[in-house]
XYZ file of C-alpha atoms in Angstrom:
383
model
C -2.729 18.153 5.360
C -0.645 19.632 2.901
C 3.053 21.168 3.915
C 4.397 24.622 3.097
C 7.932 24.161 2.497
C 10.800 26.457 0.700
C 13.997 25.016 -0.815
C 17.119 26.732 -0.220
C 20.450 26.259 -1.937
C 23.219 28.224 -3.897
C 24.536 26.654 -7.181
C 21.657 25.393 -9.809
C 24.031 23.148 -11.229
C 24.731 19.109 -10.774
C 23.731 16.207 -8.307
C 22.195 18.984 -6.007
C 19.850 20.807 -8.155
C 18.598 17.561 -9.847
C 17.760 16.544 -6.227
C 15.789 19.575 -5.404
C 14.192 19.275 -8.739
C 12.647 16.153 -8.017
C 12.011 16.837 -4.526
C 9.798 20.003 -5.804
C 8.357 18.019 -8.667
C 7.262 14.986 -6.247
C 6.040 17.243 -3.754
C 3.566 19.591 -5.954
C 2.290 16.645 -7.389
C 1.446 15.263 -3.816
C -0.550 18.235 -3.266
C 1.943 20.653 -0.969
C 3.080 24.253 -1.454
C 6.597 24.909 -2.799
C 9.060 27.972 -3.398
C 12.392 27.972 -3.382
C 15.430 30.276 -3.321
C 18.904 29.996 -5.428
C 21.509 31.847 -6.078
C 21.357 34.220 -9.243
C 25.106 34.350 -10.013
C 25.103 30.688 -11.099
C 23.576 28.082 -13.327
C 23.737 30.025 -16.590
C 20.959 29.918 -19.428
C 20.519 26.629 -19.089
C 19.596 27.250 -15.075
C 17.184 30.197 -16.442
C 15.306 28.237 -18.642
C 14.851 25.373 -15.836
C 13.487 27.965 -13.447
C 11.370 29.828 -16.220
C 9.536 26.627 -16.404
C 8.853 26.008 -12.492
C 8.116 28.868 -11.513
C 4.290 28.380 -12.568
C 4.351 25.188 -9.839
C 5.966 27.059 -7.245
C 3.013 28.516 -5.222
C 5.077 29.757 -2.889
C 7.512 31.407 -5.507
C 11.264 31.683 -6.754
C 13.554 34.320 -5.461
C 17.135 34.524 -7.103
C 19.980 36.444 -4.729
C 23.646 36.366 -4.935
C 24.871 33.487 -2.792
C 29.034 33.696 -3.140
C 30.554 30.332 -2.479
C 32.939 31.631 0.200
C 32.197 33.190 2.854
C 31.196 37.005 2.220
C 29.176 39.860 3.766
C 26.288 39.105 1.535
C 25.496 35.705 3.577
C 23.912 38.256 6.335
C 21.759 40.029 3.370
C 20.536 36.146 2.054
C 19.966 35.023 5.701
C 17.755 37.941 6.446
C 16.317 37.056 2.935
C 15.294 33.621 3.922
C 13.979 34.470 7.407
C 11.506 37.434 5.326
C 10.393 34.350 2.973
C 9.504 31.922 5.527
C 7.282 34.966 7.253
C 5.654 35.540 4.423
C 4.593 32.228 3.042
C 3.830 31.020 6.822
C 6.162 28.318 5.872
C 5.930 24.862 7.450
C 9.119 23.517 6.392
C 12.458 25.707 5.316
C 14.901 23.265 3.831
C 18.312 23.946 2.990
C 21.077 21.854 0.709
C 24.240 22.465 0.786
C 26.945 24.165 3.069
C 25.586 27.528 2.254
C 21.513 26.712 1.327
C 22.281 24.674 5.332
C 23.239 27.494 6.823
C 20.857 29.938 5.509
C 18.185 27.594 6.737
C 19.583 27.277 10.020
C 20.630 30.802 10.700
C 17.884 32.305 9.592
C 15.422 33.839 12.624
C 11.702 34.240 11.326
C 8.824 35.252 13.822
C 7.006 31.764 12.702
C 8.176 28.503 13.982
C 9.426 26.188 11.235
C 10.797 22.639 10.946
C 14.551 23.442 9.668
C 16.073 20.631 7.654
C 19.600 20.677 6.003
C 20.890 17.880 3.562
C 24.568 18.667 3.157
C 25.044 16.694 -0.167
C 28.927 16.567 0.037
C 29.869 20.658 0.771
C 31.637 20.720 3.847
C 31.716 16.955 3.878
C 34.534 17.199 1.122
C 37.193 19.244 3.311
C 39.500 18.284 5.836
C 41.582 19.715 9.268
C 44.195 19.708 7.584
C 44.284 23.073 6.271
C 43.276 26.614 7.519
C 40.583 26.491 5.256
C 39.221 23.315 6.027
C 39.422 23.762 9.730
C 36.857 27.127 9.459
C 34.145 25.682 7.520
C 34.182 22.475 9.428
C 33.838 24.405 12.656
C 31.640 26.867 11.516
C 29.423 23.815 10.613
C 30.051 22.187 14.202
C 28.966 25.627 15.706
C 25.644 25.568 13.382
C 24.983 22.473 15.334
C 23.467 24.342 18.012
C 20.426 24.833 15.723
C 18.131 21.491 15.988
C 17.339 20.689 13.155
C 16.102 17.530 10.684
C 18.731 16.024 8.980
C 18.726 14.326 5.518
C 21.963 12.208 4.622
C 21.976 10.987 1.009
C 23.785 8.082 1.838
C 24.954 6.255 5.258
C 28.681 7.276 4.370
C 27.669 10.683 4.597
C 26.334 10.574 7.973
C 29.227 8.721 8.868
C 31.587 11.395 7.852
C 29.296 14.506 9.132
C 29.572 12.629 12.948
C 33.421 12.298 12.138
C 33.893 15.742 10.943
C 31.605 17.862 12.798
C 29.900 16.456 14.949
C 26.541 14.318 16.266
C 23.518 15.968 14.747
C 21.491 18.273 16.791
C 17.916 16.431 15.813
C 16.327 13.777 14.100
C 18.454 12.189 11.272
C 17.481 10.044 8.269
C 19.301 8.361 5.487
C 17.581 8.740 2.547
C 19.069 7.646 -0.831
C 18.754 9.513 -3.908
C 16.199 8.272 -6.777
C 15.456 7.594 -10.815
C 12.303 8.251 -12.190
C 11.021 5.502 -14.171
C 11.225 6.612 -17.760
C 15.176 6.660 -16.495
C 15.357 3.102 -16.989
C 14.689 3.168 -20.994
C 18.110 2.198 -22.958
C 20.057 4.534 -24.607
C 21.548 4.031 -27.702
C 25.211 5.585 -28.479
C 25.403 8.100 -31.323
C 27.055 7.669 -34.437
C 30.228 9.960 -33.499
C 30.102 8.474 -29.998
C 33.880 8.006 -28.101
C 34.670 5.108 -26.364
C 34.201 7.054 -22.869
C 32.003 9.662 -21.521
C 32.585 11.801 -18.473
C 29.518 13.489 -17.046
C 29.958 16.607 -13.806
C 31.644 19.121 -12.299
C 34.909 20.312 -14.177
C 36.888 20.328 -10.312
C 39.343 18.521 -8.968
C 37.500 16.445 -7.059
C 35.998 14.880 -9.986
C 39.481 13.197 -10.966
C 39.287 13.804 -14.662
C 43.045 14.233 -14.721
C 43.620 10.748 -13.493
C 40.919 9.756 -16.467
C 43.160 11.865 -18.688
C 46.219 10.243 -17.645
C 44.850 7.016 -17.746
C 43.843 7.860 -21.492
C 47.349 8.688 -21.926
C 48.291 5.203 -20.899
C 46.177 3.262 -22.777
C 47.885 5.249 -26.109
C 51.100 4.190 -24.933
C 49.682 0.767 -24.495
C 49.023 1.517 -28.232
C 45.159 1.095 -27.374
C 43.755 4.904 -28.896
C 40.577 5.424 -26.306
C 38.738 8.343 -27.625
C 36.820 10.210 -24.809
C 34.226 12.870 -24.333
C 33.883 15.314 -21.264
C 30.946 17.214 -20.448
C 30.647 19.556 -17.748
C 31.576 22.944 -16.424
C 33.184 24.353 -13.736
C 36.956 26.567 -12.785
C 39.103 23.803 -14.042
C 37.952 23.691 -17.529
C 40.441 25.589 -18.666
C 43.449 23.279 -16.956
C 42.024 20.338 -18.245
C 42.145 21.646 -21.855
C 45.935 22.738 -21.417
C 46.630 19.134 -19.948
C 44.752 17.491 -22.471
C 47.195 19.734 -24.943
C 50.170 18.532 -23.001
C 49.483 14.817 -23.785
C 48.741 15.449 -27.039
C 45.268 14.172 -26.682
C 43.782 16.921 -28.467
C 42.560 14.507 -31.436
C 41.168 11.927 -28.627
C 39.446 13.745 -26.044
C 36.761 16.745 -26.507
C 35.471 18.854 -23.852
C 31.738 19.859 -24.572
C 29.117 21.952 -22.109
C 26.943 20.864 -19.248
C 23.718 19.357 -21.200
C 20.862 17.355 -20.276
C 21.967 13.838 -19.186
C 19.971 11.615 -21.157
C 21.586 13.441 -24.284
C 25.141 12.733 -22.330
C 24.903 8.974 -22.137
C 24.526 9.126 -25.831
C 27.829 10.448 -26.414
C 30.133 7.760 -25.196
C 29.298 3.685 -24.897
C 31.304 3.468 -21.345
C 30.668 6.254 -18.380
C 33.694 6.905 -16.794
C 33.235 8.436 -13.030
C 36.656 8.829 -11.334
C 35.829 10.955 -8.596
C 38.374 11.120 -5.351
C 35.151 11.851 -2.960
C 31.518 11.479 -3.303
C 28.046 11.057 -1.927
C 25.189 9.613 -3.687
C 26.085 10.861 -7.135
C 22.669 10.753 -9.750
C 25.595 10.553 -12.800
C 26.034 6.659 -11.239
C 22.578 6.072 -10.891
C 21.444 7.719 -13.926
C 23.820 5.761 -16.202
C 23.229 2.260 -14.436
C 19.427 2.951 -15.012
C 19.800 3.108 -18.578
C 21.930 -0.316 -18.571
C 25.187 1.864 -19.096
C 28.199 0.100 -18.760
C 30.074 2.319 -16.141
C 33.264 2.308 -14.618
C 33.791 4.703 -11.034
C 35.487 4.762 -7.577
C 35.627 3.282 -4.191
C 33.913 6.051 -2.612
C 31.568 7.964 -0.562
C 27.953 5.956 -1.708
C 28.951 4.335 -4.307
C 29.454 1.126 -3.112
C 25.815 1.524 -1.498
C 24.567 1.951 -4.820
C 26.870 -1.150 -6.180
C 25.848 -3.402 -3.067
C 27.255 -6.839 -3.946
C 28.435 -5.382 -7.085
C 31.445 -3.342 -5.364
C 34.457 -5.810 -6.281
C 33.887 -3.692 -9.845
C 34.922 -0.548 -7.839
C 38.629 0.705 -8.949
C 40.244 2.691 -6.425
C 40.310 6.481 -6.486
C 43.232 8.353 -7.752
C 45.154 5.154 -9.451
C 46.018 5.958 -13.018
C 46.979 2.670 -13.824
C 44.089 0.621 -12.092
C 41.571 2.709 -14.025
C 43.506 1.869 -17.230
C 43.380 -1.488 -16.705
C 39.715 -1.552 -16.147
C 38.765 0.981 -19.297
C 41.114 -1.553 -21.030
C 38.840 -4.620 -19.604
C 35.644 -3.418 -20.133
C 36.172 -2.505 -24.004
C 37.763 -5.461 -24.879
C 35.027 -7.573 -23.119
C 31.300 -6.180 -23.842
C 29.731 -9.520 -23.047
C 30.888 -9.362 -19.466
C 30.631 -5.333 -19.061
C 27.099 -5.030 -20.476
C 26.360 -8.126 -17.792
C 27.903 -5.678 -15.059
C 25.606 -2.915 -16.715
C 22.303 -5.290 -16.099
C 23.028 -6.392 -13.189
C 23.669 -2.969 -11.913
C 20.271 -1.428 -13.363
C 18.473 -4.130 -11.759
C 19.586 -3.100 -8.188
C 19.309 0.643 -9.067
C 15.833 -0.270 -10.138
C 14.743 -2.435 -6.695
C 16.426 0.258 -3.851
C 16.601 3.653 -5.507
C 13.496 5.341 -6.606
C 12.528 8.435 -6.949
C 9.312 8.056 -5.857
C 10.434 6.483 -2.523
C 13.340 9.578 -2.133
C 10.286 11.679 -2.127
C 7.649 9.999 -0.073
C 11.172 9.229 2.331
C 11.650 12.932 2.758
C 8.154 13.665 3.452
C 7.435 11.177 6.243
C 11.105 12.630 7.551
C 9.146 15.659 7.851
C 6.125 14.780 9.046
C 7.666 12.762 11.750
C 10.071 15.546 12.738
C 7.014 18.084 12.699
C 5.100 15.951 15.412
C 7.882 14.017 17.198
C 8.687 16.050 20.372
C 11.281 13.665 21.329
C 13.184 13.982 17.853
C 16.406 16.199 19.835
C 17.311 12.515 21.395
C 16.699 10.529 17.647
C 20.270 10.446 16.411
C 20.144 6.641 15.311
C 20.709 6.494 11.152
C 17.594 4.499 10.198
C 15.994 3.759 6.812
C 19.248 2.399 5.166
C 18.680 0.473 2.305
């Protein structure tokens, strides 16, 4: 019988939107009922035109409201938003992604019942007690535990961290990897003006494309000139231009705009991911599909993704261990595109998007009919 089921999240941009992409893609074309709701302060033209062509699948239609990242008086307006949708469209299903599209699901109070389910891809998983900030959003998100829901973990590290963070999940809980479509897996060739590197996300701190800057920096006083190309957006563009000034990289590395990702891995002939946290990022699996040499951290999912592989790994944050392994791979291609096949092959065997899809479907179907779910914290389907 087919589900109704509404998508909620705020930013159309990165790893998260991709995944709700698919998700809405694979479930249309399995026969179920889809609408979702995003923020409309964020995503850009690029977002509009992506939404301009779903909307015609989305049966159960596309709303656009302002969403602020922090917390702001306009959360009560969204939530009341979401609960009004989910009347409406007699939704079976109301799933949320992200800190904000997580809470919205679970705050919101509609007249019909409805299976809530919340995958937190990274969000509040990236902050820490540490500091004021921190401490509220992590125990806001303990206090939304209250609210039984189905939980979707992207990778095992993730659940790992929630329980260690927050808290021991208030429902059902699944791991269920991200997934590459199939016409992922065709080889890309570089373009004629193509760098040596290629960074692909976020332009945050998290992302550690200073430490990729530095270790560019490095490799010139090593007398090795690494040219390197960074695509992304996000608020510290502007930083990592002035820093890229300071070095005097200017004629070495170019910052360019968020673009698809196929046309990315065309722009550089090594990805370079040096990210301080993570959770199953689609940049990794993306480039390892199309037999990418890459070079990334020790952390979050990653080394699920890697498997056996994970020796590659260069710890997060070290300027001069990431030198030394840009410095490896380009003077060895024989041995990096190896890595690269090697890689694709596992990417291709244990991360699919058909089985993310048909994963998150029998998540729901089970938590829809399994009365017992509220004692089911065990993390099962790990790959």
């Amino acid at each position: 019988m087919p589900l109704k089921i509404i998508h909620v999240f705020r930013a159309p941009i990165g790893g998260l939107f991709r995944h709700v992409l698919d998700l809405v893609d694979g479930q249309v074309a399995r026969g179920h009922r889809v609408g979702i709701i995003a923020d409309s302060m964020t995503g850009g033209e690029r977002a509009d035109e992506i939404f301009a062509a779903l909307a015609p699948k989305l049966s159960l239609g596309l709303t656009r409201i302002p969403m602020r990242r922090p917390l702001n008086p306009t959360d009560l307006s969204a939530t009341r938003h979401v609960a009004r949708r989910i009347n409406e469209t007699n939704a079976d299903v109301i799933h949320g992604h992200g800190a904000k599209g997580g809470a919205y699901a679970r705050l919101a109070f509609p007249r019909n019942q409805v299976l809530r389910a919340y995958t937190p891809h990274g969000g509040s998983l990236l902050l820490n007690h540490d500091n004021l900030s921190g401490r509220m959003y992590l125990m806001l998100e303990k206090m939304l535990l209250a609210r039984r829901a189905l939980y979707l973990f992207e990778s095992a590290y993730s659940g790992d961290i929630f329980r260690e963070k927050i808290g021991t999940p208030n429902g059902m809980v699944r791991v269920i990897h991200n997934g590459v479509s199939t016409n992922e897996f065709e080889p890309v060739a570089p373009a004629r003006d193509a760098t040596d590197l290629v960074f692909m996300g976020e332009f945050r701190a998290v992302k550690g494309i200073n430490i990729l800057i530095d270790a560019i920096a490095l490799l010139h006083v090593r007398d090795r000139k690494v040219t390197a190309t960074l695509v992304g957006s996000g608020p510290d563009e502007a930083e990592l231009s002035a820093h890229v000034e300071r070095l005097s990289l200017q004629d070495s590395v170019r910052l360019m705009p968020a673009m698809p990702a196929r046309h990315v891995l065309t722009l550089g002939k090594v990805m370079v991911i040096p990210s301080f946290a993570e959770s199953l990022p689609y940049v990794v699996l993306e480039t390892a599909a199309a037999g990418m040499p890459l070079i990334t951290t020790n952390v979050g999912g990653i080394p699920e993704i890697y498997g056996p592989l994970s020796d590659a790994l260069v710890p997060p944050g070290n300027v001069e261990a990431l030198a030394d392994a840009i410095e490896r791979t380009l003077a060895n291609p024989a041995a990096a595109a190896k890595l690269a096949q090697d890689l694709r092959a596992r990417v291709a065997a244990s991360f699919s998007q058909d089985g993310m899809v048909d994963g998150v479907l029998s998540a729901y179907r089970q938590a829809l009919g399994d009365t017992s779910a509220a004692t089911s914290h065990a993390l099962v389907q790990r790959r």
